[in-house]
Coordinates of C-alpha atoms in Angstrom, one line a residue:
Chain M
X1 CA 51.8 45.1 25.3
X2 CA 51.3 41.1 24.7
X3 CA 48.1 39.1 26.2
X4 CA 49.1 35.8 27.6
X5 CA 46.0 33.7 27.0
X6 CA 46.9 31.5 30.0
X7 CA 48.3 34.9 32.2
X8 CA 44.7 35.3 33.2
X9 CA 44.0 31.4 34.1
X10 CA 47.2 31.5 35.9
X11 CA 45.9 34.3 37.9
X12 CA 43.3 32.5 39.6
X13 CA 46.4 29.7 40.5
X14 CA 48.4 31.9 42.3
X15 CA 48.8 31.3 46.4
X16 CA 46.7 33.7 48.3
X17 CA 46.4 33.5 52.0
X18 CA 45.8 31.1 54.2
X19 CA 41.9 31.6 56.1
X20 CA 42.2 27.8 57.0
X21 CA 43.1 28.9 60.3
X22 CA 40.1 30.4 61.0
X23 CA 37.0 28.5 62.2
X24 CA 34.1 29.4 59.1
X25 CA 31.9 31.9 60.8
X26 CA 28.1 31.3 61.3
X27 CA 25.2 34.0 59.6
X28 CA 22.0 33.3 58.7
X29 CA 20.8 34.1 55.6
X30 CA 17.1 35.7 55.3
X31 CA 15.6 35.6 52.1
X32 CA 18.3 37.0 49.4
X33 CA 20.8 38.4 51.9
X34 CA 22.7 38.0 54.8
X35 CA 21.7 41.1 57.1
X36 CA 24.5 40.6 60.1
X37 CA 28.1 41.3 59.8
X38 CA 30.5 38.3 59.3
X39 CA 33.0 39.3 62.0
X40 CA 31.0 41.3 64.8
X41 CA 31.9 45.1 62.9
X42 CA 31.4 47.2 59.7
X43 CA 34.5 46.7 57.1
X44 CA 36.6 48.9 55.7
X45 CA 36.3 50.7 52.3
X46 CA 39.3 51.1 51.5
X47 CA 40.6 47.8 52.4
X48 CA 37.9 46.7 50.2
X49 CA 38.8 48.3 46.9
X50 CA 41.7 46.6 47.0
X51 CA 41.2 43.0 47.3
X52 CA 39.0 43.8 44.5
X53 CA 41.7 45.6 42.5
X54 CA 44.3 42.8 43.2
X55 CA 44.1 40.2 40.5
X56 CA 45.8 37.3 42.5
X57 CA 43.2 38.0 45.7
X58 CA 39.4 39.0 45.0
X59 CA 40.2 37.9 41.1
X60 CA 36.9 40.0 40.9
X61 CA 38.2 41.7 37.9
X62 CA 38.8 38.5 36.0
X63 CA 35.2 38.8 35.3
X64 CA 33.5 42.1 35.9
X65 CA 34.9 45.5 35.2
X66 CA 34.5 48.3 37.2
X67 CA 35.6 52.2 37.9
X68 CA 39.0 51.1 38.4
X69 CA 41.0 53.3 36.0
X70 CA 45.1 51.8 36.6
X71 CA 43.6 48.0 35.8
X72 CA 43.9 47.2 32.7
X73 CA 42.5 43.8 31.5
X74 CA 39.1 43.6 32.8
X75 CA 36.8 40.8 32.2
X76 CA 33.2 41.2 30.6
X77 CA 31.7 37.5 31.9
X78 CA 29.4 39.7 34.6
X79 CA 28.0 42.4 34.8
X80 CA 30.7 45.9 36.3
X81 CA 31.1 46.5 39.3
X82 CA 30.2 49.9 38.9
X83 CA 26.8 50.9 40.0
X84 CA 26.7 47.8 42.5
X85 CA 26.0 49.5 46.1
X86 CA 22.8 51.6 44.2
X87 CA 21.7 48.1 43.7
X88 CA 22.3 45.5 45.7
X89 CA 22.2 46.3 50.0
X90 CA 25.4 45.7 51.9
X91 CA 22.9 42.5 53.4
X92 CA 22.8 41.3 49.7
X93 CA 26.3 42.2 48.8
X94 CA 27.6 39.7 51.8
X95 CA 24.8 36.7 49.7
X96 CA 26.2 37.3 46.9
X97 CA 30.1 37.5 47.8
X98 CA 29.7 34.0 50.3
X99 CA 27.5 31.7 47.9
X100 CA 26.0 33.4 44.8
X101 CA 24.7 29.5 44.4
X102 CA 22.3 29.7 46.7
X103 CA 20.5 32.5 44.9
X104 CA 21.6 31.3 41.3
X105 CA 22.3 27.2 40.9
X106 CA 23.8 28.5 37.7
X107 CA 25.6 31.2 38.5
X108 CA 29.8 31.4 37.9
X109 CA 30.8 33.7 40.8
X110 CA 32.5 31.4 42.8
X111 CA 31.0 31.1 46.5
X112 CA 33.7 33.4 48.6
X113 CA 33.1 32.2 51.8
X114 CA 32.3 28.1 51.7
X115 CA 34.2 25.1 52.1
X116 CA 31.3 22.1 51.5
X117 CA 29.9 20.9 48.8
X118 CA 32.8 21.8 46.6
X119 CA 34.4 18.6 44.6
X120 CA 38.8 18.1 44.3
X121 CA 39.2 21.3 45.3
X122 CA 43.8 21.5 45.0
X123 CA 45.2 20.5 47.7
X124 CA 47.0 23.4 48.6
X125 CA 43.3 25.2 48.5
X126 CA 41.2 22.7 50.5
X127 CA 39.4 23.3 53.2
X128 CA 40.3 26.9 52.7
X129 CA 37.8 30.5 51.9
X130 CA 38.2 31.8 48.2
X131 CA 38.6 35.3 50.8
X132 CA 38.6 35.6 54.5
X133 CA 35.4 37.1 57.2
X134 CA 37.7 40.5 57.5
X135 CA 37.6 40.5 53.5
X136 CA 34.6 39.8 52.9
X137 CA 33.4 42.9 55.1
X138 CA 36.0 44.7 53.3
X139 CA 34.8 44.1 50.1
X140 CA 31.2 44.6 51.0
X141 CA 31.4 48.2 52.7
X142 CA 34.2 49.1 49.2
X143 CA 31.2 47.7 46.8
X144 CA 28.3 49.9 49.4
X145 CA 30.0 52.9 48.2
X146 CA 30.0 52.1 44.5
X147 CA 25.8 54.4 44.5
X148 CA 26.0 54.8 40.4
Chain I
X1 CA 7.0 41.2 -11.4
X2 CA 5.2 37.4 -10.2
X3 CA 8.3 35.9 -11.1
X4 CA 10.4 38.2 -9.6
X5 CA 8.6 38.1 -6.0
X6 CA 9.4 34.6 -6.5
X7 CA 12.8 34.7 -6.8
X8 CA 13.4 37.0 -4.3
X9 CA 11.2 34.4 -1.6
X10 CA 13.3 31.8 -2.8
X11 CA 16.4 34.0 -2.4
X12 CA 15.5 34.5 1.2
X13 CA 14.2 31.7 2.8
X14 CA 17.8 30.1 1.3
X15 CA 19.5 32.9 2.9
X16 CA 17.2 32.1 6.0
X17 CA 18.0 28.1 6.1
X18 CA 21.5 28.9 5.5
X19 CA 22.1 31.0 8.8
X20 CA 19.6 28.7 10.7
X21 CA 22.2 25.7 10.1
X22 CA 25.5 28.1 9.6
X23 CA 28.2 26.3 11.7
X24 CA 28.8 28.4 14.9
X25 CA 31.7 26.9 15.8
X26 CA 35.0 28.4 15.8
X27 CA 38.6 27.3 16.3
X28 CA 40.9 29.7 18.9
X29 CA 42.7 29.8 15.7
X30 CA 39.9 32.6 14.6
X31 CA 40.8 34.3 18.0
X32 CA 44.0 35.3 17.3
X33 CA 46.7 38.2 15.9
X34 CA 47.3 37.9 12.6
X35 CA 51.0 37.6 13.5
X36 CA 50.3 34.6 15.4
X37 CA 48.1 33.0 12.7
X38 CA 50.7 33.3 10.4
X39 CA 53.0 31.9 12.5
X40 CA 50.5 28.2 12.6
X41 CA 50.5 28.4 8.7
X42 CA 53.9 29.6 7.9
X43 CA 56.1 25.7 8.4
X44 CA 58.9 27.7 7.9
X45 CA 58.1 30.2 10.9
X46 CA 56.2 27.5 13.4
X47 CA 58.0 26.1 16.2
X48 CA 56.0 23.2 15.8
X49 CA 57.8 21.9 13.1
X50 CA 60.8 21.7 14.8
X51 CA 58.9 19.1 16.9
X52 CA 57.9 17.2 13.9
X53 CA 61.4 16.8 12.3
X54 CA 62.2 15.3 15.9
X55 CA 59.7 13.0 15.2
X56 CA 60.5 12.0 11.7
X57 CA 63.3 10.9 12.7
X58 CA 62.7 9.1 15.7
X59 CA 59.4 7.1 13.1
X60 CA 62.5 5.4 11.6
X61 CA 64.4 5.1 14.4
X62 CA 64.1 0.7 15.7
X63 CA 63.5 0.8 19.5
X64 CA 63.2 -2.3 22.4
X65 CA 63.9 -5.4 21.9
X66 CA 62.0 -6.3 18.8
X67 CA 64.2 -3.5 17.5
X68 CA 61.7 -2.0 15.5
X69 CA 61.1 1.1 14.2
X70 CA 57.3 3.2 13.4
X71 CA 58.7 2.7 9.2
X72 CA 58.8 -0.5 9.8
X73 CA 55.4 -1.2 9.9
X74 CA 53.9 1.2 8.8
X75 CA 54.7 1.9 4.6
X76 CA 54.9 4.3 3.6
X77 CA 57.6 5.8 6.1
X78 CA 57.5 9.1 4.3
X79 CA 55.2 12.2 5.9
X80 CA 51.7 11.3 4.4
X81 CA 51.5 7.7 5.0
X82 CA 49.7 8.1 8.2
X83 CA 46.9 10.7 6.7
X84 CA 43.8 11.1 8.5
X85 CA 45.5 8.8 11.6
X86 CA 45.6 11.7 13.8
X87 CA 41.9 12.8 13.1
X88 CA 40.0 9.4 14.8
X89 CA 42.2 9.7 17.8
X90 CA 40.7 9.1 20.7
X91 CA 39.8 5.6 19.7
X92 CA 38.9 2.4 21.1
X93 CA 41.9 -0.5 21.9
X94 CA 40.8 -4.0 21.5
X95 CA 44.3 -4.6 23.3
X96 CA 43.6 -2.9 25.8
X97 CA 39.4 -2.6 26.4
X98 CA 39.5 0.8 26.6
X99 CA 40.0 4.4 24.7
X100 CA 43.1 5.3 24.1
X101 CA 44.6 8.9 22.6
X102 CA 47.5 9.8 20.0
X103 CA 50.0 9.0 22.8
X104 CA 48.1 6.7 24.4
X105 CA 48.3 4.7 20.5
X106 CA 52.2 6.1 19.9
X107 CA 52.8 4.1 23.6
X108 CA 51.0 0.9 23.1
X109 CA 52.9 0.3 20.0
X110 CA 55.8 1.4 21.8
X111 CA 55.0 -1.7 24.6
X112 CA 53.7 -3.7 22.6
X113 CA 55.2 -4.1 19.1
X114 CA 58.4 -2.8 19.9
X115 CA 58.8 -4.1 22.8
X116 CA 60.2 -1.4 24.3
X117 CA 59.9 1.2 27.3
X118 CA 56.7 3.4 27.7
X119 CA 57.9 7.3 27.2
X120 CA 57.3 9.9 30.4
X121 CA 54.0 11.4 30.0
X122 CA 54.5 15.0 27.8
X123 CA 58.7 13.9 26.8
X124 CA 60.2 15.4 24.1
X125 CA 59.2 12.1 22.3
X126 CA 56.2 11.5 22.8
X127 CA 55.6 15.3 21.9
X128 CA 57.7 14.7 18.7
X129 CA 56.5 11.7 17.8
X130 CA 52.6 12.8 18.2
X131 CA 53.2 16.1 16.2
X132 CA 54.9 13.7 13.4
X133 CA 51.5 11.8 13.2
X134 CA 49.1 14.6 13.5
X135 CA 50.5 17.0 11.2
X136 CA 49.8 14.1 8.1
X137 CA 45.6 15.1 9.0
X138 CA 45.9 18.9 8.7
X139 CA 43.6 20.5 6.7
X140 CA 41.7 16.8 7.3
X141 CA 37.9 16.8 9.3
X142 CA 38.2 15.9 12.9
X143 CA 36.4 11.6 12.4
X144 CA 35.8 10.5 15.5
X145 CA 34.7 7.3 15.3
X146 CA 31.2 5.9 15.4
X147 CA 31.8 3.2 17.8
X148 CA 29.3 2.6 20.3
X149 CA 32.2 0.8 22.6
X150 CA 33.3 4.4 23.1
X151 CA 29.7 5.4 24.1
X152 CA 30.8 5.0 28.0
X153 CA 33.9 6.8 28.0
X154 CA 31.7 9.3 25.5
X155 CA 29.3 10.0 28.5
X156 CA 31.4 9.8 31.1
X157 CA 33.6 12.8 29.1
X158 CA 30.5 14.8 29.2
X159 CA 30.1 14.8 33.0
X160 CA 33.2 15.8 33.1
X161 CA 32.6 18.4 31.2
X162 CA 29.3 20.1 32.7
X163 CA 30.7 19.0 36.3
X164 CA 31.7 22.2 38.7
X165 CA 35.3 21.1 39.7
X166 CA 37.6 23.3 42.0
X167 CA 37.4 25.7 44.8
X168 CA 36.2 28.4 42.1
X169 CA 33.4 25.6 41.7
X170 CA 33.4 25.7 38.0
X171 CA 32.8 23.6 34.8
X172 CA 34.9 24.1 31.6
X173 CA 30.8 23.9 30.2
X174 CA 30.5 27.0 32.2
X175 CA 33.0 28.9 30.2
X176 CA 33.6 27.5 27.4
X177 CA 30.3 26.7 26.5
X178 CA 28.2 29.7 28.2
X179 CA 30.8 32.6 27.9
X180 CA 32.7 31.4 25.0
X181 CA 34.0 34.7 23.3
X182 CA 33.5 37.1 26.2
X183 CA 36.4 38.0 28.2
X184 CA 37.6 36.2 30.9
X185 CA 40.2 39.9 31.8
X186 CA 42.3 39.8 28.4
X187 CA 41.9 36.3 27.1
X188 CA 39.2 36.0 24.8
X189 CA 37.3 33.0 25.9
X190 CA 38.0 30.0 23.4
X191 CA 35.2 27.4 22.6
X192 CA 37.5 25.2 23.6
X193 CA 37.9 23.1 20.5
X194 CA 41.2 20.2 20.5
X195 CA 42.0 21.1 16.6
X196 CA 45.2 22.2 17.1
X197 CA 47.1 19.6 19.1
X198 CA 49.8 18.7 20.4
X199 CA 50.6 23.0 19.6
X200 CA 53.2 25.3 20.4
X201 CA 52.2 27.4 23.1
X202 CA 54.3 31.0 22.8
X203 CA 53.9 31.5 26.7
X204 CA 55.2 27.5 27.8
X205 CA 57.3 28.7 25.0
X206 CA 57.2 24.7 24.0
X207 CA 54.8 22.2 22.6
X208 CA 52.0 20.6 25.0
X209 CA 49.8 17.5 24.4
X210 CA 46.1 18.5 25.1
X211 CA 46.2 17.0 28.6
X212 CA 48.7 19.8 29.6
X213 CA 46.1 22.6 28.4
X214 CA 43.5 20.6 30.4
X215 CA 46.1 20.9 33.3
X216 CA 46.0 24.3 33.2
X217 CA 42.6 24.5 33.8
X218 CA 42.0 22.7 36.3
X219 CA 44.8 24.5 38.3
X220 CA 42.8 27.6 37.2
X221 CA 39.4 26.7 39.2
X222 CA 42.2 26.0 41.2
X223 CA 41.3 22.4 41.4
X224 CA 43.4 19.3 41.9
X225 CA 44.2 18.5 38.4
X226 CA 44.2 14.2 37.7
X227 CA 47.6 12.4 36.9
X228 CA 48.4 11.9 33.4
X229 CA 47.8 9.0 33.4
X230 CA 44.1 8.7 34.4
X231 CA 41.7 8.2 32.0
X232 CA 39.1 11.4 32.6
X233 CA 41.8 13.2 30.4
X234 CA 41.1 10.3 27.6
X235 CA 37.2 11.0 28.1
X236 CA 37.5 14.5 27.8
X237 CA 39.6 14.7 25.2
X238 CA 37.2 11.9 23.0
X239 CA 33.8 14.3 24.4
X240 CA 36.0 17.1 22.5
X241 CA 37.3 15.5 19.6
X242 CA 33.1 14.9 19.0
X243 CA 31.9 18.5 19.4
X244 CA 34.8 19.3 17.5
X245 CA 34.0 16.3 14.8
X246 CA 33.4 17.4 10.9
X247 CA 36.0 20.9 11.9
X248 CA 39.3 21.0 10.7
X249 CA 42.8 19.7 12.0
X250 CA 45.2 22.7 12.1
X251 CA 48.0 20.5 14.2
X252 CA 50.4 21.4 15.0
X253 CA 49.0 25.0 16.1
X254 CA 50.4 27.7 17.1
X255 CA 49.1 29.7 20.6
X256 CA 50.1 32.3 21.9

């Protein structure tokens, strides 16, 4: 299979479900973590795995690798997701998904639950978060299962 | 014995010095499959040469109310007469009082001297003429002009390159400086040297400009691409040319 160089870039631009209809939920950061769920209830790990493994949704595997034998061409710009649940608590994972720049100003991790402070966002994505609050919780629940 | 030790020491020192100054810059060409490299290197296999031929024909064709062909002013008209020109762009245009890229220079000749209509952005004719002129700099070093009038544009290009943009909140530098050589999914992230443009991209099935490529990246990070006529592209092109100063022009290149 030929590896098209722009495919990855094009995938980043694929249309995603709109998350503009929901108000941004408020959350409280404590230390390097967001202790409470954004939705008031725990996420669904199985749905979270789908978000992570589906390039058009999570985009995760463009940069990360992980335990996804069915997915070819996983990136290596970022640490493997394997063991993420052993390295971080759910609360820590939550902040790293919501807005990792709060922990590392130079990070390449996109902010998955943030709409302000961004520049020149394309109109199709303006005012929308990369993932919905429910999806964030699903992904947190899934990553927490990756203990080693 | 002492002499031998001195020689060994000298060789070691020279090697060390060379390693310290070795140019780490690398064209995207180096990361391509051998088959694609071969396609670029062989004029009979390089699809971009179709545009070069078309450009050569356009070069000799009178246009505009002045009824002038490019070749009427630029002699000798044969391939090679514009050697080294593309390697110097973007450059300062006194007529416009701003920096322009090679496409901008071609458009300026068309409107100012030939007195014809400007060509559409990214049109086949404009790409063909650009490819024809750029081909004549192939093998020459990128020679971005040392011109104080370009300073502000260069600074603005650097700022744009380092500015986070789009929903993914990424800058050019974060991928192409900090993570060049790493894998974004299947793709090796290149150092973003503009030495092969305009180039034929197999994925596009067409020749495209550096602007088109920059737009692809902007769309990739979910930023709003600038319109083709925006000065931001020229600024970025100038900054990229400076980073690639002295690297070999490959135009018209081929990329997967």
